[in-house]
Amino acid sequence: MATLSKGYLERYSGKIGPVVICQRKDMVYVRSMPTRIKRRKITARQRLHREKFALIQRLLRPINALIKLGFKKNIEKRSFHNAAMSYNLKESVQLIDGKQQIIWQNFLFCEGLENPALNAKMQVNQTYKKIEITWKTDINFIEKYRANLFQSVVLIYVEKEFAFLPQIFWHSAHLASERLEIEYMDEQKPCKFHVYLAFFSTLGDSRTTSNIYLGSFKP
């Protein structure tokens, strides 16, 4: 495969004779067409990798807008989606009893500054479908990043047998408030709710913290 940084071809993509031209970011790639397509039976290892890849795709696709902001710092060399895929493929899925499974406490929808919410915890009121989240703020973080007005983002991922259903709560509270309350949407059983907390800058500089896992509960 060859790359072109400048030239007439950088304005085009597609097939020209025996070569294929495509563009990604600011680079143009040129490669030859395959002479023939080999169809081979996939190995067990390949099958597991495909299952792993498909599982993370299912997890990220419903929150595309969220990871676009959460992995924005990675877009110089690769897309936000590829950055999120790369991290979560390595850290957030594991083969258990012959089946690929999500490791929910490792899952990241944003990768950034160290999360300054110390001793964060949640309290669930299932009667009123409410979650109260409290934390203590790292004062050094606020002073260093002028972060008193960083706004919170809460992600609840509902794990069902055949689906992952996100509930996203934007700008629920400021970092300095050290408390927020949200009203979640109930789902039919059986399911499990996984709760995450992150903070996004309001200064227009695209800074975020990494999210932290607050735990899970079943309705």
CSV table of C-alpha atoms in Angstrom, one decimal:
chain,number,residue,atom,x,y,z
A,1,MET,CA,0.0,0.0,0.0
A,2,ALA,CA,1.2,3.5,-0.9
A,3,THR,CA,0.3,6.9,0.6
A,4,LEU,CA,0.0,10.3,-1.0
A,5,SER,CA,0.1,13.5,1.0
A,6,LYS,CA,-0.4,15.9,-2.0
A,7,GLY,CA,-1.5,15.7,-5.6
A,8,TYR,CA,-4.5,15.5,-7.8
A,9,LEU,CA,-5.5,12.1,-6.5
A,10,GLU,CA,-6.2,13.4,-3.1
A,11,ARG,CA,-9.5,14.7,-4.3
A,12,TYR,CA,-10.7,11.4,-5.5
A,13,SER,CA,-11.7,8.0,-4.0
A,14,GLY,CA,-12.7,4.8,-5.7
A,15,LYS,CA,-11.3,2.4,-8.3
A,16,ILE,CA,-9.1,3.4,-11.2
A,17,GLY,CA,-8.1,0.4,-13.3
A,18,PRO,CA,-6.2,-2.1,-11.2
A,19,VAL,CA,-5.8,0.3,-8.2
A,20,VAL,CA,-8.1,1.5,-5.4
A,21,ILE,CA,-7.8,5.1,-4.0
A,22,CYS,CA,-9.3,6.0,-0.6
A,23,GLN,CA,-8.9,8.9,1.8
A,24,ARG,CA,-8.7,8.9,5.6
A,25,LYS,CA,-8.1,12.0,7.5
A,26,ASP,CA,-5.5,14.0,5.5
A,27,MET,CA,-3.9,11.0,3.9
A,28,VAL,CA,-4.6,9.4,0.6
A,29,TYR,CA,-4.0,5.6,0.3
A,30,VAL,CA,-3.4,3.8,-3.0
A,31,ARG,CA,-3.5,0.0,-3.2
A,32,SER,CA,-3.8,-2.6,-5.8
A,33,MET,CA,-6.9,-4.6,-6.4
A,34,PRO,CA,-6.8,-8.2,-5.2
A,35,THR,CA,-6.2,-10.7,-8.0
A,36,ARG,CA,-8.6,-13.2,-6.5
A,37,ILE,CA,-10.7,-13.6,-3.4
A,38,LYS,CA,-9.8,-16.5,-1.2
A,39,ARG,CA,-12.6,-18.0,0.8
A,40,ARG,CA,-11.3,-20.0,3.7
A,41,LYS,CA,-13.0,-21.5,6.7
A,42,ILE,CA,-12.4,-19.3,9.7
A,43,THR,CA,-10.5,-20.7,12.6
A,44,ALA,CA,-11.8,-20.8,16.2
A,45,ARG,CA,-9.5,-17.9,17.1
A,46,GLN,CA,-10.8,-15.8,14.2
A,47,ARG,CA,-14.4,-16.6,15.2
A,48,LEU,CA,-13.7,-15.4,18.8
A,49,HIS,CA,-12.1,-12.2,17.6
A,50,ARG,CA,-15.1,-11.5,15.3
A,51,GLU,CA,-17.5,-12.1,18.2
A,52,LYS,CA,-15.4,-9.8,20.4
A,53,PHE,CA,-15.4,-7.1,17.8
A,54,ALA,CA,-19.1,-7.3,17.1
A,55,LEU,CA,-19.8,-7.1,20.9
A,56,ILE,CA,-17.9,-3.9,21.3
A,57,GLN,CA,-19.6,-2.5,18.2
A,58,ARG,CA,-23.0,-3.2,19.6
A,59,LEU,CA,-22.0,-1.4,22.8
A,60,LEU,CA,-20.6,1.7,21.2
A,61,ARG,CA,-23.0,2.3,18.3
A,62,PRO,CA,-25.9,3.5,20.4
A,63,ILE,CA,-23.7,6.1,22.2
A,64,ASN,CA,-21.9,7.4,19.1
A,65,ALA,CA,-22.5,11.1,20.0
A,66,LEU,CA,-21.1,10.6,23.4
A,67,ILE,CA,-17.9,8.9,22.5
A,68,LYS,CA,-17.4,11.5,19.7
A,69,LEU,CA,-16.8,14.0,22.6
A,70,GLY,CA,-15.3,11.5,25.0
A,71,PHE,CA,-12.5,10.4,22.6
A,72,LYS,CA,-12.1,13.7,20.8
A,73,LYS,CA,-8.4,14.1,21.9
A,74,ASN,CA,-7.6,11.0,19.8
A,75,ILE,CA,-8.9,12.2,16.5
A,76,GLU,CA,-5.6,13.6,15.2
A,77,LYS,CA,-4.3,10.2,14.2
A,78,ARG,CA,-7.5,8.1,14.1
A,79,SER,CA,-11.2,8.5,14.4
A,80,PHE,CA,-12.9,8.8,17.8
A,81,HIS,CA,-14.8,5.6,17.0
A,82,ASN,CA,-11.5,3.7,16.3
A,83,ALA,CA,-10.0,5.0,19.4
A,84,ALA,CA,-12.9,3.9,21.5
A,85,MET,CA,-12.9,0.5,19.8
A,86,SER,CA,-9.2,0.0,20.3
A,87,TYR,CA,-9.4,0.7,24.1
A,88,ASN,CA,-12.5,-1.3,24.8
A,89,LEU,CA,-11.4,-4.3,22.7
A,90,LYS,CA,-8.3,-4.5,24.9
A,91,GLU,CA,-9.8,-3.7,28.3
A,92,SER,CA,-13.6,-4.2,28.3
A,93,VAL,CA,-14.3,-7.6,27.0
A,94,GLN,CA,-13.0,-11.0,28.1
A,95,LEU,CA,-13.5,-14.6,27.2
A,96,ILE,CA,-15.3,-16.4,30.0
A,97,ASP,CA,-16.5,-20.0,29.8
A,98,GLY,CA,-16.0,-19.9,26.0
A,99,LYS,CA,-18.1,-16.7,25.6
A,100,GLN,CA,-17.1,-13.1,25.0
A,101,GLN,CA,-18.5,-11.0,27.9
A,102,ILE,CA,-18.4,-7.3,28.8
A,103,ILE,CA,-16.2,-6.3,31.8
A,104,TRP,CA,-18.5,-3.4,32.7
A,105,GLN,CA,-16.2,-1.8,35.3
A,106,ASN,CA,-13.5,-1.4,32.6
A,107,PHE,CA,-15.7,0.2,30.0
A,108,LEU,CA,-14.9,3.7,28.8
A,109,PHE,CA,-17.0,6.1,26.8
A,110,CYS,CA,-14.6,8.9,27.4
A,111,GLU,CA,-10.9,8.9,28.0
A,112,GLY,CA,-9.4,12.1,29.3
A,113,LEU,CA,-8.2,13.7,32.6
A,114,GLU,CA,-8.2,11.6,35.8
A,115,ASN,CA,-11.7,11.8,37.2
A,116,PRO,CA,-11.7,14.3,40.2
A,117,ALA,CA,-14.8,12.9,41.9
A,118,LEU,CA,-13.4,11.3,45.0
A,119,ASN,CA,-15.3,8.6,46.9
A,120,ALA,CA,-18.2,8.8,44.4
A,121,LYS,CA,-21.1,6.6,45.2
A,122,MET,CA,-24.7,6.2,44.2
A,123,GLN,CA,-27.9,5.5,46.1
A,124,VAL,CA,-30.8,4.0,44.2
A,125,ASN,CA,-34.5,4.6,45.1
A,126,GLN,CA,-36.3,2.0,43.0
A,127,THR,CA,-39.7,3.1,44.3
A,128,TYR,CA,-39.4,6.5,42.7
A,129,LYS,CA,-36.9,5.4,39.9
A,130,LYS,CA,-34.3,7.9,41.1
A,131,ILE,CA,-30.5,7.7,41.6
A,132,GLU,CA,-28.6,10.1,43.9
A,133,ILE,CA,-24.9,10.4,43.2
A,134,THR,CA,-22.5,12.1,45.6
A,135,TRP,CA,-18.8,12.7,45.6
A,136,LYS,CA,-16.0,14.9,47.1
A,137,THR,CA,-14.2,17.1,44.6
A,138,ASP,CA,-10.4,17.2,44.2
A,139,ILE,CA,-9.6,20.8,44.9
A,140,ASN,CA,-6.2,20.6,43.2
A,141,PHE,CA,-7.9,19.5,40.0
A,142,ILE,CA,-10.3,22.5,40.1
A,143,GLU,CA,-7.4,24.9,40.6
A,144,LYS,CA,-5.2,23.3,37.9
A,145,TYR,CA,-7.9,23.1,35.2
A,146,ARG,CA,-10.3,25.9,36.2
A,147,ALA,CA,-12.8,23.0,36.5
A,148,ASN,CA,-15.4,24.2,39.0
A,149,LEU,CA,-17.9,24.4,36.2
A,150,PHE,CA,-17.1,21.1,34.5
A,151,GLN,CA,-20.5,19.6,33.9
A,152,SER,CA,-21.4,16.0,34.7
A,153,VAL,CA,-22.6,13.3,32.3
A,154,VAL,CA,-24.2,10.2,33.6
A,155,LEU,CA,-24.5,7.1,31.5
A,156,ILE,CA,-26.8,4.3,32.5
A,157,TYR,CA,-26.3,1.2,30.3
A,158,VAL,CA,-29.1,-1.3,30.6
A,159,GLU,CA,-27.9,-4.8,30.0
A,160,LYS,CA,-30.5,-7.1,28.6
A,161,GLU,CA,-30.3,-10.6,27.1
A,162,PHE,CA,-30.1,-9.4,23.5
A,163,ALA,CA,-29.5,-5.7,23.7
A,164,PHE,CA,-27.6,-2.8,25.3
A,165,LEU,CA,-29.9,0.2,26.0
A,166,PRO,CA,-28.3,3.5,27.0
A,167,GLN,CA,-29.8,6.3,29.1
A,168,ILE,CA,-27.7,9.5,28.9
A,169,PHE,CA,-28.1,12.4,31.3
A,170,TRP,CA,-26.2,15.5,30.0
A,171,HIS,CA,-25.2,18.3,32.3
A,172,SER,CA,-26.9,16.9,35.4
A,173,ALA,CA,-24.7,19.0,37.8
A,174,HIS,CA,-21.5,20.9,38.1
A,175,LEU,CA,-18.4,19.3,39.4
A,176,ALA,CA,-18.3,21.6,42.4
A,177,SER,CA,-21.9,20.8,43.5
A,178,GLU,CA,-20.8,17.3,44.6
A,179,ARG,CA,-24.2,15.9,44.2
A,180,LEU,CA,-26.8,15.1,41.5
A,181,GLU,CA,-30.1,13.3,41.2
A,182,ILE,CA,-31.5,11.7,38.1
A,183,GLU,CA,-34.7,9.9,37.3
A,184,TYR,CA,-34.0,6.8,35.3
A,185,MET,CA,-36.4,5.0,32.9
A,186,ASP,CA,-37.4,1.5,34.0
A,187,GLU,CA,-37.1,-1.5,31.7
A,188,GLN,CA,-38.8,-4.8,31.6
A,189,LYS,CA,-37.1,-7.6,33.5
A,190,PRO,CA,-34.7,-9.3,33.3
A,191,CYS,CA,-32.1,-6.6,33.0
A,192,LYS,CA,-29.2,-5.0,34.9
A,193,PHE,CA,-28.3,-1.3,35.1
A,194,HIS,CA,-24.7,-0.1,35.0
A,195,VAL,CA,-24.0,3.5,36.0
A,196,TYR,CA,-21.1,5.7,35.0
A,197,LEU,CA,-20.1,9.3,35.8
A,198,ALA,CA,-17.8,11.7,33.9
A,199,PHE,CA,-17.3,15.4,33.6
A,200,PHE,CA,-17.0,17.6,30.5
A,201,SER,CA,-15.4,21.1,30.3
A,202,THR,CA,-17.7,24.1,29.6
A,203,LEU,CA,-14.9,26.3,28.4
A,204,GLY,CA,-15.1,25.1,24.8
A,205,ASP,CA,-11.7,23.3,24.9
A,206,SER,CA,-13.0,19.8,24.4
A,207,ARG,CA,-11.5,18.5,27.7
A,208,THR,CA,-13.2,15.6,29.5
A,209,THR,CA,-12.4,13.4,32.4
A,210,SER,CA,-12.3,9.6,32.1
A,211,ASN,CA,-15.6,8.1,33.3
A,212,ILE,CA,-15.8,6.0,36.5
A,213,TYR,CA,-18.0,3.1,37.2
A,214,LEU,CA,-20.4,3.6,40.1
A,215,GLY,CA,-21.8,0.1,40.2
A,216,SER,CA,-24.9,-1.8,39.0
A,217,PHE,CA,-28.3,-2.8,40.2
A,218,LYS,CA,-31.2,-4.9,39.1
A,219,PRO,CA,-34.8,-3.5,39.2
